[in-house]
Short mmCIF file of N, CA and C in Angstrom, two decimals:
data_model
loop_
_atom_site.label_atom_id
_atom_site.label_comp_id
_atom_site.label_asym_id
_atom_site.label_seq_id
_atom_site.Cartn_x
_atom_site.Cartn_y
_atom_site.Cartn_z
N UNK A 1 -9.17 5.62 13.06
CA UNK A 1 -8.54 6.63 12.23
C UNK A 1 -7.61 7.46 13.10
N UNK A 2 -6.50 7.84 12.56
CA UNK A 2 -5.55 8.62 13.31
C UNK A 2 -4.88 9.66 12.43
N UNK A 3 -4.01 10.39 13.04
CA UNK A 3 -3.27 11.42 12.32
C UNK A 3 -1.82 10.96 12.20
N UNK A 4 -1.30 11.03 11.01
CA UNK A 4 0.09 10.68 10.76
C UNK A 4 0.81 11.94 10.31
N UNK A 5 1.89 12.26 10.99
CA UNK A 5 2.65 13.45 10.62
C UNK A 5 3.70 13.04 9.60
N UNK A 6 3.74 13.78 8.50
CA UNK A 6 4.74 13.52 7.45
C UNK A 6 5.41 14.84 7.09
N UNK A 7 6.54 14.74 6.43
CA UNK A 7 7.27 15.94 6.05
C UNK A 7 6.53 16.69 4.94
N UNK A 8 6.86 17.95 4.80
CA UNK A 8 6.28 18.77 3.73
C UNK A 8 6.63 18.20 2.36
N UNK A 9 7.87 17.69 2.22
CA UNK A 9 8.29 17.11 0.94
C UNK A 9 7.45 15.89 0.59
N UNK A 10 7.20 15.02 1.57
CA UNK A 10 6.38 13.83 1.31
C UNK A 10 4.95 14.24 0.99
N UNK A 11 4.44 15.24 1.68
CA UNK A 11 3.07 15.70 1.40
C UNK A 11 2.98 16.22 -0.03
N UNK A 12 4.00 16.93 -0.46
CA UNK A 12 4.00 17.43 -1.84
C UNK A 12 4.06 16.27 -2.83
N UNK A 13 4.87 15.25 -2.53
CA UNK A 13 4.91 14.06 -3.39
C UNK A 13 3.55 13.39 -3.45
N UNK A 14 2.88 13.29 -2.30
CA UNK A 14 1.54 12.71 -2.26
C UNK A 14 0.55 13.53 -3.08
N UNK A 15 0.62 14.85 -2.94
CA UNK A 15 -0.29 15.74 -3.67
C UNK A 15 -0.12 15.56 -5.18
N UNK A 16 1.11 15.55 -5.65
CA UNK A 16 1.39 15.40 -7.08
C UNK A 16 0.92 14.03 -7.57
N UNK A 17 1.29 12.98 -6.85
CA UNK A 17 0.91 11.62 -7.26
C UNK A 17 -0.60 11.42 -7.21
N UNK A 18 -1.24 11.94 -6.18
CA UNK A 18 -2.69 11.75 -6.08
C UNK A 18 -3.42 12.45 -7.21
N UNK A 19 -2.96 13.63 -7.59
CA UNK A 19 -3.57 14.32 -8.74
C UNK A 19 -3.34 13.54 -10.03
N UNK A 20 -2.13 13.05 -10.22
CA UNK A 20 -1.80 12.33 -11.45
C UNK A 20 -2.59 11.03 -11.57
N UNK A 21 -2.86 10.38 -10.44
CA UNK A 21 -3.52 9.08 -10.45
C UNK A 21 -4.99 9.13 -10.05
N UNK A 22 -5.54 10.34 -9.98
CA UNK A 22 -6.97 10.56 -9.67
C UNK A 22 -7.38 9.91 -8.36
N UNK A 23 -6.53 10.07 -7.34
CA UNK A 23 -6.84 9.58 -6.00
C UNK A 23 -6.82 10.77 -5.05
N UNK A 24 -7.48 10.60 -3.91
CA UNK A 24 -7.34 11.60 -2.86
C UNK A 24 -5.93 11.48 -2.27
N UNK A 25 -5.49 12.50 -1.57
CA UNK A 25 -4.18 12.43 -0.93
C UNK A 25 -4.16 11.28 0.07
N UNK A 26 -5.23 11.12 0.84
CA UNK A 26 -5.29 10.01 1.81
C UNK A 26 -5.26 8.66 1.11
N UNK A 27 -6.00 8.53 0.00
CA UNK A 27 -6.01 7.25 -0.74
C UNK A 27 -4.62 6.95 -1.29
N UNK A 28 -3.91 7.97 -1.78
CA UNK A 28 -2.56 7.75 -2.30
C UNK A 28 -1.62 7.32 -1.18
N UNK A 29 -1.73 7.98 -0.02
CA UNK A 29 -0.89 7.61 1.12
C UNK A 29 -1.17 6.17 1.54
N UNK A 30 -2.45 5.79 1.61
CA UNK A 30 -2.80 4.41 1.97
C UNK A 30 -2.25 3.43 0.94
N UNK A 31 -2.32 3.77 -0.32
CA UNK A 31 -1.80 2.90 -1.38
C UNK A 31 -0.30 2.67 -1.18
N UNK A 32 0.44 3.75 -0.99
CA UNK A 32 1.88 3.61 -0.80
C UNK A 32 2.20 2.83 0.47
N UNK A 33 1.43 3.04 1.55
CA UNK A 33 1.68 2.29 2.78
C UNK A 33 1.38 0.81 2.59
N UNK A 34 0.31 0.51 1.87
CA UNK A 34 -0.06 -0.89 1.62
C UNK A 34 1.03 -1.57 0.79
N UNK A 35 1.51 -0.91 -0.26
CA UNK A 35 2.57 -1.47 -1.10
C UNK A 35 3.83 -1.69 -0.26
N UNK A 36 4.20 -0.70 0.54
CA UNK A 36 5.40 -0.82 1.37
C UNK A 36 5.28 -1.93 2.40
N UNK A 37 4.10 -2.04 3.02
CA UNK A 37 3.87 -3.10 4.01
C UNK A 37 4.03 -4.47 3.36
N UNK A 38 3.41 -4.64 2.19
CA UNK A 38 3.50 -5.93 1.50
C UNK A 38 4.92 -6.21 1.02
N UNK A 39 5.64 -5.18 0.61
CA UNK A 39 7.03 -5.37 0.19
C UNK A 39 7.88 -5.85 1.36
N UNK A 40 7.59 -5.35 2.56
CA UNK A 40 8.35 -5.80 3.74
C UNK A 40 7.94 -7.21 4.15
N UNK A 41 6.66 -7.53 4.04
CA UNK A 41 6.20 -8.87 4.39
C UNK A 41 6.63 -9.92 3.37
N UNK A 42 6.75 -9.51 2.12
CA UNK A 42 7.08 -10.43 1.02
C UNK A 42 8.23 -9.84 0.20
N UNK A 43 9.45 -9.83 0.74
CA UNK A 43 10.57 -9.21 0.03
C UNK A 43 10.92 -9.89 -1.29
N UNK A 44 10.41 -11.08 -1.51
CA UNK A 44 10.70 -11.79 -2.75
C UNK A 44 9.78 -11.34 -3.89
N UNK A 45 8.74 -10.55 -3.60
CA UNK A 45 7.80 -10.12 -4.65
C UNK A 45 8.21 -8.78 -5.23
N UNK A 46 8.04 -8.64 -6.55
CA UNK A 46 8.25 -7.34 -7.17
C UNK A 46 6.92 -6.58 -7.18
N UNK A 47 6.95 -5.36 -7.68
CA UNK A 47 5.76 -4.50 -7.66
C UNK A 47 4.59 -5.15 -8.39
N UNK A 48 4.83 -5.76 -9.53
CA UNK A 48 3.75 -6.41 -10.29
C UNK A 48 3.11 -7.54 -9.48
N UNK A 49 3.94 -8.33 -8.81
CA UNK A 49 3.41 -9.44 -8.00
C UNK A 49 2.61 -8.91 -6.81
N UNK A 50 3.07 -7.82 -6.22
CA UNK A 50 2.33 -7.21 -5.11
C UNK A 50 0.97 -6.70 -5.60
N UNK A 51 0.94 -6.09 -6.78
CA UNK A 51 -0.33 -5.62 -7.34
C UNK A 51 -1.28 -6.79 -7.61
N UNK A 52 -0.74 -7.89 -8.12
CA UNK A 52 -1.58 -9.07 -8.33
C UNK A 52 -2.11 -9.60 -7.00
N UNK A 53 -1.27 -9.60 -5.96
CA UNK A 53 -1.69 -10.04 -4.65
C UNK A 53 -2.83 -9.15 -4.14
N UNK A 54 -2.72 -7.84 -4.33
CA UNK A 54 -3.78 -6.91 -3.91
C UNK A 54 -5.08 -7.16 -4.66
N UNK A 55 -4.97 -7.43 -5.95
CA UNK A 55 -6.17 -7.69 -6.74
C UNK A 55 -6.85 -8.97 -6.27
N UNK A 56 -6.05 -10.02 -6.06
CA UNK A 56 -6.62 -11.28 -5.55
C UNK A 56 -7.26 -11.08 -4.18
N UNK A 57 -6.61 -10.31 -3.33
CA UNK A 57 -7.16 -10.04 -2.00
C UNK A 57 -8.49 -9.31 -2.12
N UNK A 58 -8.57 -8.35 -3.00
CA UNK A 58 -9.81 -7.60 -3.20
C UNK A 58 -10.92 -8.51 -3.71
N UNK A 59 -10.59 -9.40 -4.62
CA UNK A 59 -11.57 -10.34 -5.16
C UNK A 59 -12.06 -11.30 -4.08
N UNK A 60 -11.23 -11.52 -3.07
CA UNK A 60 -11.58 -12.45 -1.98
C UNK A 60 -12.21 -11.75 -0.79
N UNK A 61 -12.52 -10.48 -0.94
CA UNK A 61 -13.19 -9.77 0.14
C UNK A 61 -12.36 -8.71 0.84
N UNK A 62 -11.17 -8.46 0.37
CA UNK A 62 -10.35 -7.40 0.95
C UNK A 62 -9.06 -7.91 1.56
N UNK A 63 -8.16 -6.98 1.79
CA UNK A 63 -6.84 -7.29 2.33
C UNK A 63 -6.95 -7.65 3.80
N UNK A 64 -6.50 -8.83 4.16
CA UNK A 64 -6.52 -9.32 5.54
C UNK A 64 -5.08 -9.35 6.05
N UNK A 65 -4.72 -8.32 6.81
CA UNK A 65 -3.35 -8.19 7.30
C UNK A 65 -2.94 -9.39 8.13
N UNK A 66 -3.83 -9.90 8.97
CA UNK A 66 -3.51 -11.05 9.81
C UNK A 66 -3.15 -12.26 8.95
N UNK A 67 -3.97 -12.52 7.93
CA UNK A 67 -3.69 -13.67 7.05
C UNK A 67 -2.39 -13.49 6.29
N UNK A 68 -2.13 -12.29 5.77
CA UNK A 68 -0.90 -12.05 5.04
C UNK A 68 0.32 -12.19 5.95
N UNK A 69 0.18 -11.74 7.19
CA UNK A 69 1.29 -11.88 8.14
C UNK A 69 1.58 -13.35 8.41
N UNK A 70 0.52 -14.13 8.59
CA UNK A 70 0.70 -15.57 8.83
C UNK A 70 1.35 -16.24 7.64
N UNK A 71 0.93 -15.86 6.43
CA UNK A 71 1.51 -16.44 5.22
C UNK A 71 2.99 -16.08 5.12
N UNK A 72 3.34 -14.85 5.47
CA UNK A 72 4.72 -14.42 5.39
C UNK A 72 5.58 -15.17 6.41
N UNK A 73 5.04 -15.41 7.60
CA UNK A 73 5.79 -16.11 8.65
C UNK A 73 5.99 -17.57 8.27
N UNK A 74 4.98 -18.19 7.69
CA UNK A 74 5.07 -19.61 7.35
C UNK A 74 5.83 -19.88 6.05
N UNK A 75 6.10 -18.85 5.28
CA UNK A 75 6.80 -19.01 4.00
C UNK A 75 8.28 -19.23 4.21
#
């Protein structure tokens, strides 16, 4: 676990979104980072496809960054 410094504006965006979506601020930040990471690894996927990928990963035991990176490289 570490500390990530973000701007006041981003923190406010996180606070608003986390309240609206019933997540903690940290959970909302992790969600956005996970979506962004997957969007960079798989630029051909839209948001819906990324969400499906996350659901499948969860059903398979969780998101494995190493496996996703390998899949992105071999694609």
